[in-house]
mmCIF file of C-alpha atoms in Angstrom:
data_model
loop_
_atom_site.group_PDB
_atom_site.id
_atom_site.type_symbol
_atom_site.label_atom_id
_atom_site.label_comp_id
_atom_site.label_asym_id
_atom_site.label_seq_id
_atom_site.Cartn_x
_atom_site.Cartn_y
_atom_site.Cartn_z
ATOM 1 C CA MET A 1 -20.943 199.408 47.070
ATOM 2 C CA SER A 2 -20.032 196.961 44.322
ATOM 3 C CA GLU A 3 -20.098 193.214 44.648
ATOM 4 C CA PRO A 4 -16.762 191.447 45.310
ATOM 5 C CA THR A 5 -15.373 190.073 42.032
ATOM 6 C CA SER A 6 -13.291 187.150 43.279
ATOM 7 C CA PRO A 7 -13.732 184.437 45.914
ATOM 8 C CA ALA A 8 -10.817 185.887 47.913
ATOM 9 C CA ALA A 9 -12.468 189.327 47.901
ATOM 10 C CA SER A 10 -15.761 187.878 49.103
ATOM 11 C CA VAL A 11 -13.968 186.017 51.943
ATOM 12 C CA ALA A 12 -12.169 189.260 52.947
ATOM 13 C CA SER A 13 -15.478 191.126 52.788
ATOM 14 C CA ALA A 14 -17.141 188.500 54.932
ATOM 15 C CA ASP A 15 -14.253 188.689 57.447
ATOM 16 C CA ILE A 16 -14.536 192.489 57.686
ATOM 17 C CA ALA A 17 -18.319 192.275 58.121
ATOM 18 C CA ALA A 18 -17.902 189.641 60.856
ATOM 19 C CA GLU A 19 -15.286 191.724 62.682
ATOM 20 C CA PHE A 20 -17.468 194.831 62.420
ATOM 21 C CA ALA A 21 -20.517 192.940 63.723
ATOM 22 C CA ALA A 22 -18.455 191.724 66.693
ATOM 23 C CA LEU A 23 -17.881 195.340 67.833
ATOM 24 C CA THR A 24 -20.140 197.085 70.307
ATOM 25 C CA VAL A 25 -22.476 199.789 68.993
ATOM 26 C CA GLU A 26 -20.189 202.489 70.397
ATOM 27 C CA GLU A 27 -17.120 200.901 68.756
ATOM 28 C CA GLN A 28 -19.010 200.589 65.444
ATOM 29 C CA GLU A 29 -19.841 204.303 65.521
ATOM 30 C CA GLN A 30 -16.232 205.123 66.346
ATOM 31 C CA GLN A 31 -14.996 202.885 63.469
ATOM 32 C CA ARG A 32 -17.443 204.554 61.064
ATOM 33 C CA ALA A 33 -16.217 208.005 62.180
ATOM 34 C CA GLU A 34 -12.578 206.979 61.582
ATOM 35 C CA TRP A 35 -13.419 205.579 58.151
ATOM 36 C CA SER A 36 -15.346 208.762 57.265
ATOM 37 C CA GLN A 37 -12.393 210.931 58.304
ATOM 38 C CA GLU A 38 -9.971 208.773 56.331
ATOM 39 C CA LEU A 39 -12.276 208.854 53.301
ATOM 40 C CA ALA A 40 -12.470 212.671 53.513
ATOM 41 C CA ARG A 41 -8.641 212.900 53.683
ATOM 42 C CA VAL A 42 -8.229 210.547 50.692
ATOM 43 C CA GLU A 43 -10.805 212.473 48.642
ATOM 44 C CA GLU A 44 -9.062 215.749 49.529
ATOM 45 C CA GLU A 45 -5.726 214.263 48.403
ATOM 46 C CA ILE A 46 -7.343 213.138 45.134
ATOM 47 C CA VAL A 47 -8.620 216.694 44.493
ATOM 48 C CA THR A 48 -5.157 218.093 45.285
ATOM 49 C CA LEU A 49 -3.464 215.584 42.983
ATOM 50 C CA ARG A 50 -5.906 216.402 40.161
ATOM 51 C CA THR A 51 -5.205 220.117 40.598
ATOM 52 C CA VAL A 52 -1.443 219.545 40.568
ATOM 53 C CA LEU A 53 -1.749 217.264 37.522
ATOM 54 C CA ALA A 54 -3.818 219.881 35.638
ATOM 55 C CA SER A 55 -1.232 222.565 36.511
ATOM 56 C CA LYS A 56 1.651 220.347 35.365
ATOM 57 C CA THR A 57 -0.206 219.491 32.147
ATOM 58 C CA ARG A 58 -0.738 223.210 31.370
ATOM 59 C CA HIS A 59 2.938 223.925 32.121
ATOM 60 C CA ALA A 60 4.046 221.080 29.825
ATOM 61 C CA SER A 61 1.760 222.416 27.058
ATOM 62 C CA ASP A 62 3.247 225.912 27.447
ATOM 63 C CA LEU A 63 6.787 224.526 27.232
ATOM 64 C CA LYS A 64 5.919 222.469 24.150
ATOM 65 C CA ARG A 65 4.376 225.531 22.498
ATOM 66 C CA LYS A 66 7.507 227.568 23.270
ATOM 67 C CA LEU A 67 9.664 224.801 21.810
ATOM 68 C CA GLY A 68 7.500 224.654 18.693
ATOM 69 C CA ILE A 69 6.290 221.149 19.429
ATOM 70 C CA THR A 70 2.781 220.825 18.032
ATOM 71 C CA VAL A 71 0.256 218.073 18.506
ATOM 72 C CA TRP A 72 0.729 217.177 14.838
ATOM 73 C CA LYS A 73 4.514 216.886 15.357
ATOM 74 C CA GLU A 74 3.981 214.653 18.380
ATOM 75 C CA ILE A 75 1.622 212.419 16.418
ATOM 76 C CA THR A 76 4.059 212.315 13.496
ATOM 77 C CA ASP A 77 6.968 211.467 15.786
ATOM 78 C CA ASP A 78 4.912 208.745 17.484
ATOM 79 C CA MET A 79 3.904 207.298 14.104
ATOM 80 C CA ASN A 80 7.488 207.366 12.841
ATOM 81 C CA GLN A 81 8.726 205.661 16.003
ATOM 82 C CA GLY A 82 5.954 203.058 15.702
ATOM 83 C CA LEU A 83 6.863 202.369 12.066
ATOM 84 C CA LYS A 84 10.528 202.091 12.999
ATOM 85 C CA ASN A 85 9.655 199.600 15.740
ATOM 86 C CA VAL A 86 7.536 197.568 13.309
ATOM 87 C CA LYS A 87 10.281 197.553 10.669
ATOM 88 C CA GLU A 88 12.819 196.402 13.241
ATOM 89 C CA SER A 89 10.566 193.627 14.537
ATOM 90 C CA SER A 90 11.426 190.034 13.697
ATOM 91 C CA VAL A 91 7.950 189.423 12.263
ATOM 92 C CA PHE A 92 8.352 192.288 9.770
ATOM 93 C CA GLN A 93 11.848 191.110 8.842
ATOM 94 C CA SER A 94 10.513 187.601 8.241
ATOM 95 C CA VAL A 95 7.605 188.844 6.107
ATOM 96 C CA GLU A 96 9.900 191.156 4.146
ATOM 97 C CA GLN A 97 12.269 188.269 3.434
ATOM 98 C CA SER A 98 9.384 186.023 2.361
ATOM 99 C CA VAL A 99 8.018 188.682 0.007
ATOM 100 C CA GLY A 100 11.511 189.148 -1.436
ATOM 101 C CA ASN A 101 11.807 185.395 -2.033
ATOM 102 C CA ILE A 102 8.395 185.273 -3.712
ATOM 103 C CA THR A 103 9.249 188.281 -5.897
ATOM 104 C CA LYS A 104 12.519 186.663 -6.962
ATOM 105 C CA ALA A 105 10.769 183.359 -7.706
ATOM 106 C CA VAL A 106 8.148 185.102 -9.851
ATOM 107 C CA HIS A 107 10.788 187.152 -11.663
ATOM 108 C CA ASP A 108 12.905 184.068 -12.350
ATOM 109 C CA ALA A 109 9.937 181.987 -13.561
ATOM 110 C CA PRO A 110 10.028 181.127 -17.306
ATOM 111 C CA ILE A 111 6.485 182.467 -17.871
ATOM 112 C CA PHE A 112 7.503 185.852 -16.459
ATOM 113 C CA GLN A 113 10.603 185.924 -18.650
ATOM 114 C CA ARG A 114 8.531 185.176 -21.775
ATOM 115 C CA THR A 115 5.895 187.775 -20.823
ATOM 116 C CA GLU A 116 8.570 190.377 -20.156
ATOM 117 C CA SER A 117 10.187 189.619 -23.531
ATOM 118 C CA VAL A 118 6.861 189.894 -25.385
ATOM 119 C CA LEU A 119 6.006 193.189 -23.667
ATOM 120 C CA LYS A 120 9.445 194.635 -24.442
ATOM 121 C CA SER A 121 9.160 193.632 -28.102
ATOM 122 C CA THR A 122 5.635 195.045 -28.345
ATOM 123 C CA SER A 123 6.660 198.361 -26.801
ATOM 124 C CA GLU A 124 9.604 198.670 -29.224
ATOM 125 C CA LYS A 125 7.355 198.001 -32.217
ATOM 126 C CA THR A 126 4.728 200.440 -30.936
ATOM 127 C CA ALA A 127 7.356 203.143 -30.452
ATOM 128 C CA SER A 128 8.617 202.526 -33.992
ATOM 129 C CA VAL A 129 5.086 202.822 -35.457
ATOM 130 C CA PHE A 130 4.368 206.039 -33.541
ATOM 131 C CA GLY A 131 7.738 207.437 -34.634
ATOM 132 C CA SER A 132 6.872 206.763 -38.270
ATOM 133 C CA ILE A 133 3.429 208.350 -37.898
ATOM 134 C CA THR A 134 4.868 211.439 -36.200
ATOM 135 C CA SER A 135 7.558 211.767 -38.850
ATOM 136 C CA GLY A 136 4.962 211.482 -41.631
ATOM 137 C CA ILE A 137 2.704 214.134 -40.063
ATOM 138 C CA SER A 138 5.658 216.504 -39.570
ATOM 139 C CA SER A 139 6.672 216.017 -43.188
ATOM 140 C CA LYS A 140 3.142 216.767 -44.439
ATOM 141 C CA PHE A 141 2.910 219.936 -42.315
ATOM 142 C CA SER A 142 6.270 221.072 -43.624
ATOM 143 C CA GLN A 143 5.140 220.473 -47.216
ATOM 144 C CA MET A 144 1.884 222.353 -46.585
ATOM 145 C CA LYS A 145 3.700 225.293 -45.022
ATOM 146 C CA ASN A 146 6.002 225.619 -48.016
ATOM 147 C CA SER A 147 3.216 225.304 -50.611
ATOM 148 C CA ASP A 148 2.121 228.218 -52.804
ATOM 149 C CA SER A 149 -1.460 228.102 -51.526
ATOM 150 C CA MET A 150 -0.302 228.409 -47.903
ATOM 151 C CA ARG A 151 1.912 231.370 -48.794
ATOM 152 C CA SER A 152 -1.031 232.976 -50.519
ATOM 153 C CA ILE A 153 -3.216 232.452 -47.434
ATOM 154 C CA GLU A 154 -0.468 233.888 -45.174
ATOM 155 C CA GLU A 155 -0.214 236.979 -47.399
ATOM 156 C CA LYS A 156 -3.995 237.495 -47.412
ATOM 157 C CA VAL A 157 -4.287 237.057 -43.638
ATOM 158 C CA GLY A 158 -1.346 239.411 -43.131
ATOM 159 C CA SER A 159 -2.840 242.095 -45.349
ATOM 160 C CA ALA A 160 -6.270 241.678 -43.713
ATOM 161 C CA TYR A 161 -4.624 242.138 -40.330
ATOM 162 C CA GLU A 162 -2.849 245.290 -41.512
ATOM 163 C CA ASN A 163 -6.157 246.632 -42.886
ATOM 164 C CA VAL A 164 -7.901 246.026 -39.545
ATOM 165 C CA LYS A 165 -5.094 247.819 -37.697
ATOM 166 C CA ALA A 166 -5.315 250.780 -40.066
ATOM 167 C CA LEU A 167 -9.098 250.883 -39.721
ATOM 168 C CA LYS A 168 -8.780 250.818 -35.921
ATOM 169 C CA ARG A 169 -6.362 253.788 -36.018
ATOM 170 C CA THR A 170 -8.731 255.661 -38.280
ATOM 171 C CA VAL A 171 -11.750 255.008 -36.054
ATOM 172 C CA LYS A 172 -9.780 256.093 -33.009
ATOM 173 C CA GLY A 173 -8.807 259.334 -34.743
ATOM 174 C CA VAL A 174 -12.404 260.084 -35.648
ATOM 175 C CA PHE A 175 -13.732 259.647 -32.112
ATOM 176 C CA LYS A 176 -11.004 261.662 -30.328
#
């Protein structure tokens, strides 16, 4: 048996031991027999309750399966409910308000305004430079495409392609 954990429990234990010691040997045996019978009944009830609980748990699992409720859905629902509870808590509301105030203060600060202005100006200038570069490259490609040398290359590649096709047809005809 385990040791009593509190002073009251040790006093009660001492009282029970004293009462038991005050009984005659025959009465002690009778008390032990009663306690043994009661212990057997309680242990039998525990086994019965465990069996019933296991049966009920299986039945609940079957019903959940039939309803399409999966373990993952239960976990997700529990997480969503937990997040909802956190968001509705006064601590979360207070923190959210504080973060909002800090964000507003940073956004309204003169240094942020200057930095934002510099970044906006830089991005506009960068976009303008890239637009000019892209326009210049497109113009050069267009000029190249319309040049006499490019037309000559296109004609030569086209005729080479036609020659290869004709050769392929000829080779096919020979090996039929």
